[in-house]
Amino acid sequence: MTTLLEAQHVTKIFSSGLLDRHSTVALEDFSLAIDSERPSITAVVGESGSGKTTLARLLLGLVAPTRGEVLYKEQDLQTMSHAAWHAFRRDVQVIFQDPYEVYNPFYRVDHVLTTPVAKFKLATSRAAARTLIAEVLQAVGLRPEETLGRFPHQLSGGQRQRVMVARALLVRPRLIVADEPVSMVDASLRATILGTLRTMHLERGISMIYITHDLATAYQISDNIVILYRGAVVEAGDVELVVKQPQHPYTQLLMSSIPLASAERTWTTETDIGASGLQAPGSAGCKFADRCPRATSLCLQAAPPLFHTDRYRAVACYLYQSAPALAVAEMGKAFTAPARL
C-alpha cells in the first residue's frame, strides 16, 4: 500500500501549570494510514475529551506530536521542505467544526474562495476563477448569485459550512479532514452536507477522515470506524460490524445512549449498566476499567492490546483475549478494503 498520510505511534501530551505542573495525555500511541490508491472514508468517534480534535490537528501539522511522527508521502511533517508543505496543503484539506470562526468578518465570503485559487494558481484569469468558484458552489448545493458578494453574517450556518466544503473541493484534494463538520448546523441540513461529502468521495475519489461524536452520521457516511476513549483506540473496523454488533463495553454504552422513537424503549443509563467498582486505572491499565461493568483486576494491570476478533474488526478488551492480538500499527488490518472507484 502506498500511503498518502500516515500517523505512526503518535502520542500527544499537554502540560499546564507554572509551579504545579500537570500533564494530560490527549492521544496515546495512535497509528493510522490513508491509502493513496484506494480512497476511503474513515470515521473517528468518541465523546468530548477523547482526543478527536487533537488527532485532526496532528494530522494537519498544526501541532507537533510528543512522540511518534506524522508522515506525508513518507516525509515527516515536522521536518519536510517548504515545497513539500505546499504540496501537502493542496493534497490535504480541512473542514472545521465552527464555520464562522474561519471567516474574517471584514471580508466577503468570496475571500475564502479566491485566496486558494490565487495561492495554488488554479485559474489563468478572473473569468476562469469565477467559473471555477461557481462550479464548486453549485456542487455543494449553493447558488453563486445568492452566495457571492455577501458577508459571513448574512449567510446561515448551513450556507457558511457548505462554502467551506466548496473551498476544500476547489483545490481538488486527495484527503479531507472533516472535524465535526455538521455538529453546528440544524438536522435538516446535516443530510445535505453529508450527502455532498459522500458524493465528492465517490465522484472525485477523495479520501476523508470524518471526526464526530455522532455514531449515526458516522454510520451514514463512512467505510471504517475508529472508536476513541480518553485518547486510546477501544474498537476499530468495518462500520457495519462495529455499529450494529459492538463488542467493546464502551462502544456498547455509546450505542445504548442513542434515542429510539419507540414507546416500548426502556432507557438505559450508565448507572443501569453498572460500574466495575474498581479504582480508576493508572497509566498502565485500561482507561475504561473504572466505568466498565465487566472489568477485572487484569484490566488494572496493563492496557489491553487490539484483539482481532473478526476479519474486519479489532477490540481492545481482555474479554476477547483468546483472539490473536494486533500491533498498534496493524490496526488497518481490521479495516474493510473500499472498492476501487
mmCIF file of C-alpha atoms in Angstrom:
data_model
loop_
_atom_site.group_PDB
_atom_site.id
_atom_site.type_symbol
_atom_site.label_atom_id
_atom_site.label_comp_id
_atom_site.label_asym_id
_atom_site.label_seq_id
_atom_site.Cartn_x
_atom_site.Cartn_y
_atom_site.Cartn_z
ATOM 1 C CA MET A 1 0.000 0.000 0.000
ATOM 2 C CA THR A 2 1.267 3.452 -0.943
ATOM 3 C CA THR A 3 0.346 5.838 1.848
ATOM 4 C CA LEU A 4 -0.680 9.452 1.371
ATOM 5 C CA LEU A 5 -0.799 10.365 5.064
ATOM 6 C CA GLU A 6 0.237 8.217 7.993
ATOM 7 C CA ALA A 7 0.355 8.572 11.769
ATOM 8 C CA GLN A 8 2.943 6.267 13.342
ATOM 9 C CA HIS A 9 2.705 5.615 17.098
ATOM 10 C CA VAL A 10 1.610 9.200 17.726
ATOM 11 C CA THR A 11 1.241 10.425 21.314
ATOM 12 C CA LYS A 12 0.313 13.976 22.325
ATOM 13 C CA ILE A 13 0.720 15.163 25.912
ATOM 14 C CA PHE A 14 -0.332 18.630 27.033
ATOM 15 C CA SER A 15 1.201 20.187 30.138
ATOM 16 C CA SER A 16 -0.198 23.034 32.235
ATOM 17 C CA GLY A 17 0.656 24.918 35.397
ATOM 18 C CA LEU A 18 3.673 27.021 36.277
ATOM 19 C CA LEU A 19 4.719 25.693 39.669
ATOM 20 C CA ASP A 20 2.499 22.630 39.926
ATOM 21 C CA ARG A 21 2.815 21.024 36.505
ATOM 22 C CA HIS A 22 0.034 18.739 35.284
ATOM 23 C CA SER A 23 0.115 16.553 32.196
ATOM 24 C CA THR A 24 -2.829 15.352 30.138
ATOM 25 C CA VAL A 25 -2.472 12.571 27.594
ATOM 26 C CA ALA A 26 -4.759 13.699 24.778
ATOM 27 C CA LEU A 27 -3.798 10.909 22.353
ATOM 28 C CA GLU A 28 -1.773 7.797 23.070
ATOM 29 C CA ASP A 29 0.132 5.533 20.684
ATOM 30 C CA PHE A 30 -2.179 6.080 17.714
ATOM 31 C CA SER A 31 -1.438 4.757 14.220
ATOM 32 C CA LEU A 32 -3.446 5.210 11.029
ATOM 33 C CA ALA A 33 -2.561 5.099 7.334
ATOM 34 C CA ILE A 34 -4.514 6.591 4.428
ATOM 35 C CA ASP A 35 -4.028 4.691 1.169
ATOM 36 C CA SER A 36 -3.239 6.981 -1.762
ATOM 37 C CA GLU A 37 -4.608 4.495 -4.299
ATOM 38 C CA ARG A 38 -7.918 3.418 -2.719
ATOM 39 C CA PRO A 39 -9.971 6.387 -1.463
ATOM 40 C CA SER A 40 -11.909 5.636 1.709
ATOM 41 C CA ILE A 41 -13.882 7.360 4.454
ATOM 42 C CA THR A 42 -12.719 6.600 7.988
ATOM 43 C CA ALA A 43 -14.781 7.890 10.912
ATOM 44 C CA VAL A 44 -13.156 8.704 14.254
ATOM 45 C CA VAL A 45 -15.783 8.697 17.019
ATOM 46 C CA GLY A 46 -15.675 9.482 20.710
ATOM 47 C CA GLU A 47 -17.080 11.681 23.434
ATOM 48 C CA SER A 48 -15.706 15.117 24.315
ATOM 49 C CA GLY A 49 -12.133 14.807 25.549
ATOM 50 C CA SER A 50 -11.431 11.576 23.696
ATOM 51 C CA GLY A 51 -8.691 13.140 21.544
ATOM 52 C CA LYS A 52 -10.551 13.511 18.244
ATOM 53 C CA THR A 53 -9.700 17.167 17.558
ATOM 54 C CA THR A 54 -6.129 16.660 18.796
ATOM 55 C CA LEU A 55 -5.802 13.887 16.219
ATOM 56 C CA ALA A 56 -7.088 16.215 13.484
ATOM 57 C CA ARG A 57 -4.609 18.937 14.440
ATOM 58 C CA LEU A 58 -1.751 16.413 14.469
ATOM 59 C CA LEU A 59 -2.673 15.077 11.023
ATOM 60 C CA LEU A 60 -2.800 18.634 9.668
ATOM 61 C CA GLY A 61 0.565 19.545 11.166
ATOM 62 C CA LEU A 62 -0.963 22.268 13.352
ATOM 63 C CA VAL A 63 0.620 20.768 16.475
ATOM 64 C CA ALA A 64 3.665 18.553 16.849
ATOM 65 C CA PRO A 65 3.401 15.091 18.435
ATOM 66 C CA THR A 66 5.110 14.482 21.761
ATOM 67 C CA ARG A 67 6.162 11.067 20.481
ATOM 68 C CA GLY A 68 5.823 9.390 17.110
ATOM 69 C CA GLU A 69 5.528 11.049 13.729
ATOM 70 C CA VAL A 70 3.018 12.037 11.070
ATOM 71 C CA LEU A 71 4.199 11.332 7.526
ATOM 72 C CA TYR A 72 3.064 12.815 4.225
ATOM 73 C CA LYS A 73 4.317 10.617 1.397
ATOM 74 C CA GLU A 74 6.907 9.201 3.835
ATOM 75 C CA GLN A 75 8.110 12.691 4.849
ATOM 76 C CA ASP A 76 7.812 13.858 8.452
ATOM 77 C CA LEU A 77 5.546 16.909 8.670
ATOM 78 C CA GLN A 78 7.845 18.490 11.238
ATOM 79 C CA THR A 79 10.944 18.402 9.062
ATOM 80 C CA MET A 80 9.804 18.390 5.419
ATOM 81 C CA SER A 81 10.668 21.170 2.973
ATOM 82 C CA HIS A 82 8.630 24.239 2.028
ATOM 83 C CA ALA A 83 7.878 22.701 -1.372
ATOM 84 C CA ALA A 84 6.556 19.552 0.304
ATOM 85 C CA TRP A 85 4.389 21.680 2.604
ATOM 86 C CA HIS A 86 2.937 23.457 -0.422
ATOM 87 C CA ALA A 87 2.017 20.097 -1.973
ATOM 88 C CA PHE A 88 0.656 18.866 1.366
ATOM 89 C CA ARG A 89 -1.662 21.860 1.710
ATOM 90 C CA ARG A 90 -3.092 21.135 -1.699
ATOM 91 C CA ASP A 91 -3.475 17.385 -1.165
ATOM 92 C CA VAL A 92 -4.860 17.616 2.389
ATOM 93 C CA GLN A 93 -7.709 19.999 3.139
ATOM 94 C CA VAL A 94 -9.758 20.582 6.283
ATOM 95 C CA ILE A 95 -13.344 21.407 7.211
ATOM 96 C CA PHE A 96 -13.547 22.802 10.740
ATOM 97 C CA GLN A 97 -16.374 22.405 13.227
ATOM 98 C CA ASP A 98 -17.341 26.086 13.504
ATOM 99 C CA PRO A 99 -17.537 27.658 10.043
ATOM 100 C CA TYR A 100 -17.976 31.167 11.440
ATOM 101 C CA GLU A 101 -14.545 31.149 13.109
ATOM 102 C CA VAL A 102 -12.883 30.504 9.742
ATOM 103 C CA TYR A 103 -14.183 33.716 8.194
ATOM 104 C CA ASN A 104 -12.787 37.207 8.625
ATOM 105 C CA PRO A 105 -15.941 39.284 9.255
ATOM 106 C CA PHE A 106 -14.413 42.228 7.394
ATOM 107 C CA TYR A 107 -14.192 40.248 4.144
ATOM 108 C CA ARG A 108 -16.969 38.977 1.949
ATOM 109 C CA VAL A 109 -17.259 35.184 1.686
ATOM 110 C CA ASP A 110 -15.655 35.388 -1.758
ATOM 111 C CA HIS A 111 -12.316 35.867 0.025
ATOM 112 C CA VAL A 112 -12.114 32.265 1.310
ATOM 113 C CA LEU A 113 -12.658 31.032 -2.256
ATOM 114 C CA THR A 114 -10.484 33.430 -4.244
ATOM 115 C CA THR A 115 -7.490 33.008 -1.907
ATOM 116 C CA PRO A 116 -6.832 29.294 -2.667
ATOM 117 C CA VAL A 117 -7.443 29.945 -6.374
ATOM 118 C CA ALA A 118 -4.681 32.561 -6.336
ATOM 119 C CA LYS A 119 -2.345 30.674 -3.983
ATOM 120 C CA PHE A 120 -2.402 27.442 -5.971
ATOM 121 C CA LYS A 121 -2.768 29.132 -9.385
ATOM 122 C CA LEU A 122 -5.948 27.239 -10.197
ATOM 123 C CA ALA A 123 -7.137 29.676 -12.882
ATOM 124 C CA THR A 124 -5.434 31.729 -15.570
ATOM 125 C CA SER A 125 -7.860 34.651 -15.488
ATOM 126 C CA ARG A 126 -10.507 36.243 -13.284
ATOM 127 C CA ALA A 127 -13.232 34.912 -15.553
ATOM 128 C CA ALA A 128 -11.863 31.383 -15.255
ATOM 129 C CA ALA A 129 -11.632 31.793 -11.469
ATOM 130 C CA ARG A 130 -15.265 32.929 -11.282
ATOM 131 C CA THR A 131 -16.337 29.946 -13.367
ATOM 132 C CA LEU A 132 -14.393 27.516 -11.165
ATOM 133 C CA ILE A 133 -15.836 29.029 -7.966
ATOM 134 C CA ALA A 134 -19.375 28.912 -9.375
ATOM 135 C CA GLU A 135 -18.927 25.211 -10.240
ATOM 136 C CA VAL A 136 -17.887 24.168 -6.736
ATOM 137 C CA LEU A 137 -20.632 26.258 -5.124
ATOM 138 C CA GLN A 138 -23.208 24.540 -7.307
ATOM 139 C CA ALA A 139 -21.645 21.163 -6.447
ATOM 140 C CA VAL A 140 -22.454 21.756 -2.756
ATOM 141 C CA GLY A 141 -25.978 22.975 -3.470
ATOM 142 C CA LEU A 142 -25.441 26.747 -3.343
ATOM 143 C CA ARG A 143 -26.423 29.330 -5.928
ATOM 144 C CA PRO A 144 -23.425 31.556 -6.728
ATOM 145 C CA GLU A 145 -25.610 34.615 -7.332
ATOM 146 C CA GLU A 146 -27.137 34.253 -3.848
ATOM 147 C CA THR A 147 -23.863 33.479 -2.074
ATOM 148 C CA LEU A 148 -21.032 35.553 -3.528
ATOM 149 C CA GLY A 149 -20.776 39.185 -2.525
ATOM 150 C CA ARG A 150 -22.214 38.591 0.944
ATOM 151 C CA PHE A 151 -20.593 38.908 4.349
ATOM 152 C CA PRO A 152 -20.430 35.822 6.609
ATOM 153 C CA HIS A 153 -23.150 37.079 8.968
ATOM 154 C CA GLN A 154 -25.535 37.341 6.009
ATOM 155 C CA LEU A 155 -25.413 33.570 5.438
ATOM 156 C CA SER A 156 -26.986 30.842 7.540
ATOM 157 C CA GLY A 157 -24.814 28.363 9.434
ATOM 158 C CA GLY A 158 -25.526 25.696 6.828
ATOM 159 C CA GLN A 159 -24.602 28.016 3.976
ATOM 160 C CA ARG A 160 -21.345 29.037 5.682
ATOM 161 C CA GLN A 161 -20.407 25.398 6.213
ATOM 162 C CA ARG A 162 -21.187 24.491 2.602
ATOM 163 C CA VAL A 163 -18.972 27.348 1.439
ATOM 164 C CA MET A 164 -16.171 25.773 3.479
ATOM 165 C CA VAL A 165 -16.844 22.414 1.827
ATOM 166 C CA ALA A 166 -16.660 24.189 -1.545
ATOM 167 C CA ARG A 167 -13.355 25.801 -0.531
ATOM 168 C CA ALA A 168 -11.917 22.401 0.335
ATOM 169 C CA LEU A 169 -13.042 20.994 -3.022
ATOM 170 C CA LEU A 170 -11.599 23.885 -5.032
ATOM 171 C CA VAL A 171 -8.046 22.571 -4.956
ATOM 172 C CA ARG A 172 -9.144 19.001 -5.775
ATOM 173 C CA PRO A 173 -7.537 17.455 -2.669
ATOM 174 C CA ARG A 174 -6.820 13.795 -2.164
ATOM 175 C CA LEU A 175 -7.814 13.846 1.509
ATOM 176 C CA ILE A 176 -10.235 15.948 3.559
ATOM 177 C CA VAL A 177 -10.031 16.019 7.352
ATOM 178 C CA ALA A 178 -13.551 16.933 8.473
ATOM 179 C CA ASP A 179 -13.690 17.837 12.176
ATOM 180 C CA GLU A 180 -17.348 17.721 13.311
ATOM 181 C CA PRO A 181 -18.499 19.327 10.024
ATOM 182 C CA VAL A 182 -22.237 19.066 10.768
ATOM 183 C CA SER A 183 -22.386 19.483 14.544
ATOM 184 C CA MET A 184 -23.273 23.187 14.324
ATOM 185 C CA VAL A 185 -25.946 23.025 11.624
ATOM 186 C CA ASP A 186 -29.560 22.007 12.115
ATOM 187 C CA ALA A 187 -30.743 18.473 11.423
ATOM 188 C CA SER A 188 -32.377 19.359 8.111
ATOM 189 C CA LEU A 189 -29.008 20.378 6.641
ATOM 190 C CA ARG A 190 -26.892 17.553 8.032
ATOM 191 C CA ALA A 191 -28.075 15.027 5.471
ATOM 192 C CA THR A 192 -27.418 17.537 2.667
ATOM 193 C CA ILE A 193 -23.827 18.243 3.746
ATOM 194 C CA LEU A 194 -23.068 14.563 4.426
ATOM 195 C CA GLY A 195 -24.572 13.629 1.073
ATOM 196 C CA THR A 196 -22.351 16.207 -0.614
ATOM 197 C CA LEU A 197 -19.240 14.800 1.089
ATOM 198 C CA ARG A 198 -20.178 11.243 0.126
ATOM 199 C CA THR A 199 -20.826 12.300 -3.486
ATOM 200 C CA MET A 200 -17.468 14.078 -3.685
ATOM 201 C CA HIS A 201 -15.794 10.934 -2.358
ATOM 202 C CA LEU A 202 -17.461 8.733 -4.972
ATOM 203 C CA GLU A 203 -17.181 11.092 -7.943
ATOM 204 C CA ARG A 204 -13.770 12.657 -7.287
ATOM 205 C CA GLY A 205 -12.003 9.878 -5.397
ATOM 206 C CA ILE A 206 -11.353 11.952 -2.273
ATOM 207 C CA SER A 207 -10.481 10.137 0.950
ATOM 208 C CA MET A 208 -11.884 11.527 4.195
ATOM 209 C CA ILE A 209 -11.232 11.339 7.896
ATOM 210 C CA TYR A 210 -14.616 12.136 9.408
ATOM 211 C CA ILE A 211 -14.340 13.159 13.054
ATOM 212 C CA THR A 212 -17.548 13.182 15.073
ATOM 213 C CA HIS A 213 -19.274 12.302 18.343
ATOM 214 C CA ASP A 214 -22.355 11.156 16.412
ATOM 215 C CA LEU A 215 -22.447 7.434 15.649
ATOM 216 C CA ALA A 216 -25.477 7.863 13.380
ATOM 217 C CA THR A 217 -23.719 10.193 10.931
ATOM 218 C CA ALA A 218 -20.537 8.113 11.151
ATOM 219 C CA TYR A 219 -22.540 5.066 10.102
ATOM 220 C CA GLN A 220 -24.186 7.039 7.297
ATOM 221 C CA ILE A 221 -21.003 8.222 5.612
ATOM 222 C CA SER A 222 -18.024 6.012 6.494
ATOM 223 C CA ASP A 223 -16.500 2.717 5.396
ATOM 224 C CA ASN A 224 -14.495 2.088 8.567
ATOM 225 C CA ILE A 225 -14.711 3.475 12.070
ATOM 226 C CA VAL A 226 -12.321 4.047 14.977
ATOM 227 C CA ILE A 227 -13.747 4.460 18.493
ATOM 228 C CA LEU A 228 -11.593 6.565 20.833
ATOM 229 C CA TYR A 229 -11.827 6.775 24.609
ATOM 230 C CA ARG A 230 -9.530 9.131 26.533
ATOM 231 C CA GLY A 231 -7.015 9.133 23.715
ATOM 232 C CA ALA A 232 -6.884 5.371 23.147
ATOM 233 C CA VAL A 233 -8.457 3.177 20.472
ATOM 234 C CA VAL A 234 -11.010 0.803 22.012
ATOM 235 C CA GLU A 235 -12.604 -0.628 18.853
ATOM 236 C CA ALA A 236 -11.988 -0.292 15.123
ATOM 237 C CA GLY A 237 -13.096 -1.884 11.895
ATOM 238 C CA ASP A 238 -15.914 -2.123 9.372
ATOM 239 C CA VAL A 239 -18.595 0.416 10.315
ATOM 240 C CA GLU A 240 -21.375 -2.129 9.723
ATOM 241 C CA LEU A 241 -19.897 -4.548 12.258
ATOM 242 C CA VAL A 242 -18.888 -2.018 14.883
ATOM 243 C CA VAL A 243 -22.160 -0.080 14.902
ATOM 244 C CA LYS A 244 -24.596 -2.988 14.530
ATOM 245 C CA GLN A 245 -22.718 -5.517 16.678
ATOM 246 C CA PRO A 246 -20.497 -3.537 19.083
ATOM 247 C CA GLN A 247 -18.167 -5.644 21.197
ATOM 248 C CA HIS A 248 -16.260 -3.237 23.444
ATOM 249 C CA PRO A 249 -18.268 -2.225 26.539
ATOM 250 C CA TYR A 250 -17.667 1.461 25.746
ATOM 251 C CA THR A 251 -18.985 1.097 22.193
ATOM 252 C CA GLN A 252 -21.991 -0.747 23.605
ATOM 253 C CA LEU A 253 -22.528 2.153 26.011
ATOM 254 C CA LEU A 254 -22.410 4.632 23.133
ATOM 255 C CA MET A 255 -24.942 2.622 21.158
ATOM 256 C CA SER A 256 -27.298 2.296 24.142
ATOM 257 C CA SER A 257 -27.348 6.079 24.552
ATOM 258 C CA ILE A 258 -28.830 6.678 21.089
ATOM 259 C CA PRO A 259 -32.523 7.557 21.475
ATOM 260 C CA LEU A 260 -35.038 5.466 19.561
ATOM 261 C CA ALA A 261 -38.541 6.546 18.569
ATOM 262 C CA SER A 262 -40.296 3.733 20.383
ATOM 263 C CA ALA A 263 -42.883 3.834 23.172
ATOM 264 C CA GLU A 264 -41.564 0.494 24.415
ATOM 265 C CA ARG A 265 -37.986 1.736 24.656
ATOM 266 C CA THR A 266 -36.556 1.281 28.141
ATOM 267 C CA TRP A 267 -33.929 3.942 28.669
ATOM 268 C CA THR A 268 -30.553 2.623 29.719
ATOM 269 C CA THR A 269 -28.288 4.884 31.710
ATOM 270 C CA GLU A 270 -24.737 4.282 32.731
ATOM 271 C CA THR A 271 -25.825 3.562 36.292
ATOM 272 C CA ASP A 272 -28.250 0.941 34.953
ATOM 273 C CA ILE A 273 -25.432 -0.742 33.093
ATOM 274 C CA GLY A 274 -23.355 -0.716 36.225
ATOM 275 C CA ALA A 275 -19.802 0.155 37.107
ATOM 276 C CA SER A 276 -16.924 -2.102 37.947
ATOM 277 C CA GLY A 277 -16.325 -0.732 41.419
ATOM 278 C CA LEU A 278 -12.601 -0.749 40.625
ATOM 279 C CA GLN A 279 -10.444 2.277 41.193
ATOM 280 C CA ALA A 280 -9.585 4.453 38.214
ATOM 281 C CA PRO A 281 -6.588 2.885 36.500
ATOM 282 C CA GLY A 282 -3.202 4.478 36.314
ATOM 283 C CA SER A 283 -1.279 4.914 33.097
ATOM 284 C CA ALA A 284 -0.683 1.157 32.851
ATOM 285 C CA GLY A 285 -4.276 -0.098 32.909
ATOM 286 C CA CYS A 286 -7.330 0.044 30.671
ATOM 287 C CA LYS A 287 -8.696 3.589 30.681
ATOM 288 C CA PHE A 288 -12.302 2.387 30.720
ATOM 289 C CA ALA A 289 -11.872 -0.004 33.655
ATOM 290 C CA ASP A 290 -13.465 2.251 36.297
ATOM 291 C CA ARG A 291 -16.649 2.598 34.199
ATOM 292 C CA CYS A 292 -16.781 -0.899 32.756
ATOM 293 C CA PRO A 293 -19.342 -3.330 34.228
ATOM 294 C CA ARG A 294 -17.226 -6.298 33.153
ATOM 295 C CA ALA A 295 -13.798 -5.141 34.325
ATOM 296 C CA THR A 296 -11.478 -7.459 36.244
ATOM 297 C CA SER A 297 -8.240 -6.973 38.129
ATOM 298 C CA LEU A 298 -6.370 -7.767 34.910
ATOM 299 C CA CYS A 299 -7.740 -4.562 33.416
ATOM 300 C CA LEU A 300 -5.856 -2.505 36.028
ATOM 301 C CA GLN A 301 -2.520 -4.195 35.415
ATOM 302 C CA ALA A 302 -1.925 -3.419 31.743
ATOM 303 C CA ALA A 303 -3.771 -1.782 28.868
ATOM 304 C CA PRO A 304 -5.205 -4.435 26.563
ATOM 305 C CA PRO A 305 -3.861 -4.710 23.011
ATOM 306 C CA LEU A 306 -6.147 -4.775 19.995
ATOM 307 C CA PHE A 307 -7.570 -8.265 19.597
ATOM 308 C CA HIS A 308 -8.522 -9.264 16.027
ATOM 309 C CA THR A 309 -11.974 -10.657 16.858
ATOM 310 C CA ASP A 310 -13.376 -10.617 13.300
ATOM 311 C CA ARG A 311 -11.867 -10.304 9.864
ATOM 312 C CA TYR A 312 -12.823 -6.629 9.807
ATOM 313 C CA ARG A 313 -12.754 -5.688 13.479
ATOM 314 C CA ALA A 314 -10.301 -5.232 16.348
ATOM 315 C CA VAL A 315 -11.234 -4.666 20.004
ATOM 316 C CA ALA A 316 -9.016 -3.506 22.876
ATOM 317 C CA CYS A 317 -10.632 -5.589 25.627
ATOM 318 C CA TYR A 318 -9.480 -8.619 27.626
ATOM 319 C CA LEU A 319 -12.906 -10.204 27.111
ATOM 320 C CA TYR A 320 -11.564 -11.228 23.704
ATOM 321 C CA GLN A 321 -8.019 -12.231 24.648
ATOM 322 C CA SER A 322 -8.488 -15.629 23.003
ATOM 323 C CA ALA A 323 -8.344 -13.837 19.620
ATOM 324 C CA PRO A 324 -4.960 -13.006 18.049
ATOM 325 C CA ALA A 325 -3.502 -9.638 19.066
ATOM 326 C CA LEU A 326 -2.648 -6.880 16.606
ATOM 327 C CA ALA A 327 0.190 -4.412 16.998
ATOM 328 C CA VAL A 328 -0.927 -0.778 17.164
ATOM 329 C CA ALA A 329 0.499 -0.096 13.721
ATOM 330 C CA GLU A 330 -1.522 -3.022 12.316
ATOM 331 C CA MET A 331 -4.957 -1.548 13.067
ATOM 332 C CA GLY A 332 -5.526 -1.153 9.324
ATOM 333 C CA LYS A 333 -5.701 -4.944 9.013
ATOM 334 C CA ALA A 334 -9.122 -4.728 10.663
ATOM 335 C CA PHE A 335 -10.423 -2.290 8.044
ATOM 336 C CA THR A 336 -12.588 -3.376 5.160
ATOM 337 C CA ALA A 337 -10.990 -2.526 1.819
ATOM 338 C CA PRO A 338 -13.029 0.047 -0.149
ATOM 339 C CA ALA A 339 -13.893 -0.808 -3.719
ATOM 340 C CA ARG A 340 -11.842 0.878 -6.411
ATOM 341 C CA LEU A 341 -13.620 3.953 -7.739
#
